[in-house]
CSV table of C-alpha atoms in Angstrom, one decimal:
chain,number,residue,atom,x,y,z
A,16,MET,CA,-90.7,104.4,-79.6
A,17,VAL,CA,-92.9,103.2,-76.8
A,18,THR,CA,-94.1,99.6,-76.8
A,19,GLN,CA,-97.7,99.3,-77.7
A,20,ARG,CA,-100.3,96.5,-77.1
A,21,PHE,CA,-103.7,96.2,-78.7
A,22,ILE,CA,-106.5,94.7,-76.7
A,23,THR,CA,-109.2,93.5,-79.1
A,24,PHE,CA,-109.3,92.2,-82.7
A,25,GLY,CA,-111.5,95.1,-83.7
A,26,MET,CA,-109.0,97.6,-82.4
A,27,LEU,CA,-106.2,95.8,-84.2
A,28,ALA,CA,-108.2,95.9,-87.5
A,29,VAL,CA,-108.6,99.6,-87.2
A,30,PHE,CA,-104.9,100.2,-86.4
A,31,LEU,CA,-103.8,98.2,-89.4
A,32,ILE,CA,-105.2,100.8,-91.8
A,33,ILE,CA,-103.9,103.8,-89.9
A,34,PRO,CA,-100.3,105.0,-90.2
A,35,GLN,CA,-98.4,103.3,-87.4
A,36,SER,CA,-96.1,106.1,-86.2
A,37,PHE,CA,-96.1,109.8,-85.6
A,38,SER,CA,-95.6,111.4,-89.0
A,39,PRO,CA,-95.9,115.2,-89.3
A,40,VAL,CA,-95.9,116.1,-93.0
A,41,ALA,CA,-96.1,119.2,-95.2
A,42,ALA,CA,-93.8,121.5,-93.2
A,43,GLU,CA,-90.5,121.5,-91.3
A,44,ILE,CA,-89.7,119.4,-88.3
A,45,TYR,CA,-87.8,121.8,-86.1
A,46,PHE,CA,-86.5,119.4,-83.5
A,47,GLN,CA,-86.9,115.7,-82.7
A,48,ASP,CA,-85.4,113.0,-80.5
A,49,ASP,CA,-86.4,109.4,-80.2
A,50,PHE,CA,-83.7,108.8,-77.6
A,51,GLU,CA,-82.3,105.7,-79.4
A,52,ASP,CA,-78.7,107.1,-79.4
A,53,PRO,CA,-77.5,108.5,-76.0
A,54,ALA,CA,-74.6,110.3,-77.7
A,55,VAL,CA,-76.9,112.1,-80.1
A,56,SER,CA,-79.4,113.1,-77.4
A,57,GLU,CA,-76.6,114.4,-75.2
A,58,ASP,CA,-75.9,117.1,-77.8
A,59,LYS,CA,-79.6,118.0,-78.2
A,60,TRP,CA,-80.4,118.7,-74.5
A,61,GLU,CA,-79.0,121.0,-71.8
A,62,VAL,CA,-79.6,119.6,-68.3
A,63,ILE,CA,-80.2,122.5,-65.9
A,64,THR,CA,-80.7,120.4,-62.8
A,65,GLY,CA,-81.8,116.8,-61.9
A,66,ASP,CA,-80.7,113.3,-63.0
A,67,TRP,CA,-81.7,113.2,-66.7
A,68,GLU,CA,-80.2,110.4,-68.8
A,69,VAL,CA,-80.9,108.4,-71.9
A,70,GLY,CA,-81.2,104.6,-71.9
A,71,GLY,CA,-83.4,101.9,-73.2
A,72,GLY,CA,-84.8,104.3,-75.9
A,73,VAL,CA,-86.3,106.8,-73.4
A,74,TYR,CA,-85.2,110.0,-71.6
A,75,SER,CA,-85.5,109.5,-67.8
A,76,GLN,CA,-85.4,111.7,-64.8
A,77,TYR,CA,-84.5,109.8,-61.6
A,78,SER,CA,-84.1,112.5,-58.9
A,79,THR,CA,-86.9,113.3,-56.4
A,80,ALA,CA,-84.8,115.7,-54.3
A,81,ASP,CA,-85.8,119.0,-55.8
A,82,PRO,CA,-88.9,120.8,-57.2
A,83,TRP,CA,-86.8,122.3,-60.1
A,84,LEU,CA,-85.6,119.3,-62.2
A,85,VAL,CA,-85.2,120.8,-65.7
A,86,THR,CA,-83.8,119.9,-69.1
A,87,MET,CA,-83.9,122.3,-72.1
A,88,VAL,CA,-83.6,121.9,-75.8
A,89,SER,CA,-80.0,122.9,-76.4
A,90,SER,CA,-79.4,126.4,-77.7
A,91,ASP,CA,-77.6,124.9,-80.7
A,92,TYR,CA,-80.8,123.2,-81.7
A,93,TRP,CA,-83.1,126.2,-81.2
A,94,ASN,CA,-84.0,129.2,-83.3
A,95,ASP,CA,-85.9,132.2,-81.9
A,96,GLU,CA,-87.5,132.6,-85.3
A,97,TRP,CA,-89.7,129.7,-84.3
A,98,VAL,CA,-92.6,131.6,-83.0
A,99,GLU,CA,-95.3,129.2,-83.9
A,100,TYR,CA,-94.9,125.4,-83.4
A,101,THR,CA,-96.3,122.3,-81.9
A,102,VAL,CA,-94.6,120.2,-79.2
A,103,GLU,CA,-95.6,116.5,-78.9
A,104,PHE,CA,-94.2,113.7,-76.8
A,105,GLU,CA,-95.0,110.6,-74.8
A,106,VAL,CA,-94.5,110.6,-71.0
A,107,MET,CA,-94.8,108.0,-68.3
A,108,PRO,CA,-94.9,109.3,-64.7
A,109,LEU,CA,-93.0,106.9,-62.4
A,110,THR,CA,-93.8,108.4,-59.0
A,111,GLU,CA,-96.8,109.9,-57.3
A,112,GLY,CA,-96.4,113.6,-56.8
A,113,ASP,CA,-97.7,117.1,-56.8
A,114,ALA,CA,-96.8,118.0,-60.4
A,115,PRO,CA,-94.3,115.6,-61.9
A,116,VAL,CA,-94.9,116.5,-65.6
A,117,ASN,CA,-94.4,120.0,-66.8
A,118,VAL,CA,-93.6,121.6,-70.2
A,119,LEU,CA,-91.6,124.8,-70.3
A,120,PHE,CA,-91.8,127.1,-73.3
A,121,ARG,CA,-90.8,130.5,-74.4
A,122,VAL,CA,-88.0,130.3,-71.8
A,123,GLN,CA,-85.7,133.3,-72.3
A,124,ASP,CA,-82.1,133.0,-71.2
A,125,PRO,CA,-80.9,132.8,-68.5
A,126,VAL,CA,-82.9,129.7,-67.6
A,127,PRO,CA,-83.7,129.7,-63.8
A,128,LEU,CA,-81.2,127.6,-62.0
A,129,ILE,CA,-83.2,126.9,-58.8
A,130,TRP,CA,-86.9,126.8,-57.8
A,131,ASP,CA,-86.7,130.1,-56.0
A,132,ASP,CA,-85.6,131.8,-59.3
A,133,ARG,CA,-88.8,131.0,-61.1
A,134,ARG,CA,-90.0,134.6,-60.4
A,135,GLY,CA,-86.5,136.1,-60.4
A,136,GLU,CA,-85.5,139.4,-61.9
A,137,ASN,CA,-84.4,137.8,-65.1
A,138,THR,CA,-87.1,135.2,-65.6
A,139,HIS,CA,-89.4,135.2,-68.6
A,140,MET,CA,-91.1,131.9,-69.3
A,141,TYR,CA,-94.3,129.9,-69.6
A,142,ARG,CA,-94.9,126.7,-67.7
A,143,TRP,CA,-97.6,124.1,-68.3
A,144,ILE,CA,-98.2,122.1,-65.2
A,145,VAL,CA,-99.8,119.1,-66.9
A,146,ASN,CA,-100.9,117.4,-63.7
A,147,GLY,CA,-100.5,119.7,-60.8
A,148,TRP,CA,-102.1,120.2,-57.4
A,149,THR,CA,-101.6,116.6,-56.3
A,150,ASN,CA,-102.3,115.2,-59.8
A,151,THR,CA,-105.8,116.7,-60.1
A,152,GLU,CA,-105.4,119.8,-62.3
A,153,SER,CA,-103.8,121.1,-65.5
A,154,ARG,CA,-102.6,124.7,-65.3
A,155,PRO,CA,-100.6,126.9,-67.6
A,156,TYR,CA,-98.7,129.8,-66.0
A,157,ILE,CA,-96.6,132.8,-67.0
A,158,TYR,CA,-93.6,133.6,-64.9
A,159,LYS,CA,-91.9,137.0,-64.9
A,160,PRO,CA,-89.9,139.2,-62.5
A,161,GLY,CA,-91.7,139.1,-59.1
A,162,GLU,CA,-94.8,137.3,-60.1
A,163,SER,CA,-96.5,134.3,-61.6
A,164,VAL,CA,-100.0,134.2,-63.1
A,165,MET,CA,-102.2,131.2,-63.6
A,166,LEU,CA,-103.8,131.4,-67.1
A,167,ALA,CA,-106.2,128.5,-67.0
A,168,GLN,CA,-107.3,125.6,-64.7
A,169,THR,CA,-108.8,122.2,-65.8
A,170,GLU,CA,-109.3,118.9,-64.1
A,171,CYS,CA,-106.5,116.5,-65.2
A,172,SER,CA,-104.7,113.5,-63.7
A,173,LEU,CA,-102.0,111.2,-65.1
A,174,GLU,CA,-101.9,107.5,-64.2
A,175,VAL,CA,-98.5,106.4,-62.9
A,176,ALA,CA,-96.6,103.8,-65.0
A,177,ILE,CA,-98.9,104.5,-68.0
A,178,TRP,CA,-97.8,106.3,-71.2
A,179,HIS,CA,-99.6,109.5,-71.9
A,180,HIS,CA,-99.6,111.7,-75.0
A,181,ILE,CA,-98.8,115.4,-74.5
A,182,LYS,CA,-99.4,118.0,-77.2
A,183,LEU,CA,-98.9,121.8,-76.9
A,184,GLU,CA,-99.8,124.1,-79.9
A,185,VAL,CA,-98.1,127.5,-79.7
A,186,THR,CA,-99.0,130.4,-81.9
A,187,ALA,CA,-98.1,134.1,-82.0
A,188,ALA,CA,-101.4,134.8,-80.2
A,189,GLY,CA,-101.5,132.1,-77.5
A,190,PHE,CA,-101.4,128.3,-76.9
A,191,THR,CA,-103.5,125.2,-76.5
A,192,GLY,CA,-102.7,122.1,-74.5
A,193,TYR,CA,-103.9,118.5,-74.9
A,194,VAL,CA,-103.5,115.3,-72.8
A,195,ASP,CA,-104.3,112.0,-74.5
A,196,GLY,CA,-106.2,113.9,-77.2
A,197,VAL,CA,-108.4,115.9,-74.8
A,198,GLU,CA,-108.1,119.7,-74.8
A,199,MET,CA,-107.0,121.0,-71.4
A,200,PHE,CA,-107.0,124.8,-72.2
A,201,SER,CA,-106.8,127.3,-75.0
A,202,VAL,CA,-105.3,130.6,-73.9
A,203,GLU,CA,-104.7,133.9,-75.6
A,204,ASN,CA,-101.4,135.4,-74.3
A,205,SER,CA,-98.5,136.8,-76.2
A,206,GLU,CA,-96.6,138.9,-73.7
A,207,TRP,CA,-93.5,137.5,-75.4
A,208,THR,CA,-93.1,135.1,-78.3
A,209,THR,CA,-89.5,133.9,-78.2
A,210,GLY,CA,-87.5,131.4,-76.0
A,211,ARG,CA,-86.6,127.8,-75.8
A,212,VAL,CA,-88.7,124.7,-75.0
A,213,GLY,CA,-87.9,122.3,-72.1
A,214,LEU,CA,-89.2,119.7,-69.7
A,215,HIS,CA,-89.6,120.0,-65.9
A,216,ALA,CA,-90.2,117.3,-63.3
A,217,TYR,CA,-91.4,118.6,-60.0
A,218,SER,CA,-89.8,116.2,-57.4
A,219,GLY,CA,-90.8,113.2,-59.5
A,220,GLU,CA,-89.4,110.5,-61.7
A,221,LEU,CA,-90.6,110.1,-65.3
A,222,ASP,CA,-89.8,108.6,-68.7
A,223,VAL,CA,-90.1,110.6,-72.0
A,224,ASP,CA,-90.1,109.3,-75.5
A,225,ASP,CA,-90.7,110.4,-79.1
A,226,PHE,CA,-90.2,114.1,-78.5
A,227,VAL,CA,-90.8,116.4,-81.5
A,228,ILE,CA,-91.3,120.1,-82.3
A,229,TYR,CA,-92.7,121.0,-85.7
A,230,GLY,CA,-93.9,123.9,-87.7
A,231,PRO,CA,-97.5,125.2,-87.8
A,232,ASP,CA,-98.4,123.6,-91.2
A,233,ASN,CA,-97.8,120.0,-90.2
A,234,VAL,CA,-100.6,117.5,-90.2
A,235,ASN,CA,-100.7,115.1,-87.2
A,236,VAL,CA,-101.5,111.6,-88.2
A,237,LYS,CA,-100.5,109.9,-85.0
A,238,ARG,CA,-101.9,106.5,-84.2
A,239,TRP,CA,-103.7,106.1,-80.9
A,240,SER,CA,-103.5,102.9,-78.9
A,241,VAL,CA,-103.0,101.5,-75.4
A,242,TYR,CA,-99.5,102.0,-74.1
A,243,ASP,CA,-97.5,99.6,-71.8
């Protein structure tokens, strides 16, 4: 779990009466990883490309040599019956860059192996560029053979070396993305509804923590604070 620091006594008093961890309740948690045990995490993730490794309680990507730095939730931990779910995690960008933080979802196998395959003949996936276009915009895309389509565009930037909270709600009819509790987009699109979830770093380093995917009936009671 990411280290947290409270700034004022008033803030501390508020946090003392609020649940102090992410606690989805009332429905099934499909997948989760707190990255405290590297051996356990190794089974849960499939690294496609990049330098992804678990250490110090976080999942880090250290390579900057390629725009397609991808890790996917392992097939053994995924079920295509999960059509509706929410993805939440903490992320800390470690380098300046064009689009270092991305969420991949509804990625149908085979997963693209190189950047040039993102519109390849076998590609079917969605990609949320959380902070793209030189860290100024949030953009969800759909990728399919021969084309990619931007589905929304919102101002967004992520501060380097600061923890940010990412949330993606996926339904049968569309999806909604949030950064630090602020809605970035809400899109209706259901060209396909199956496929795995993954993370993508575009030529940038980052740390990820407290990654969870849970069913549509969960209640989010996550505490908000200032991250170090």
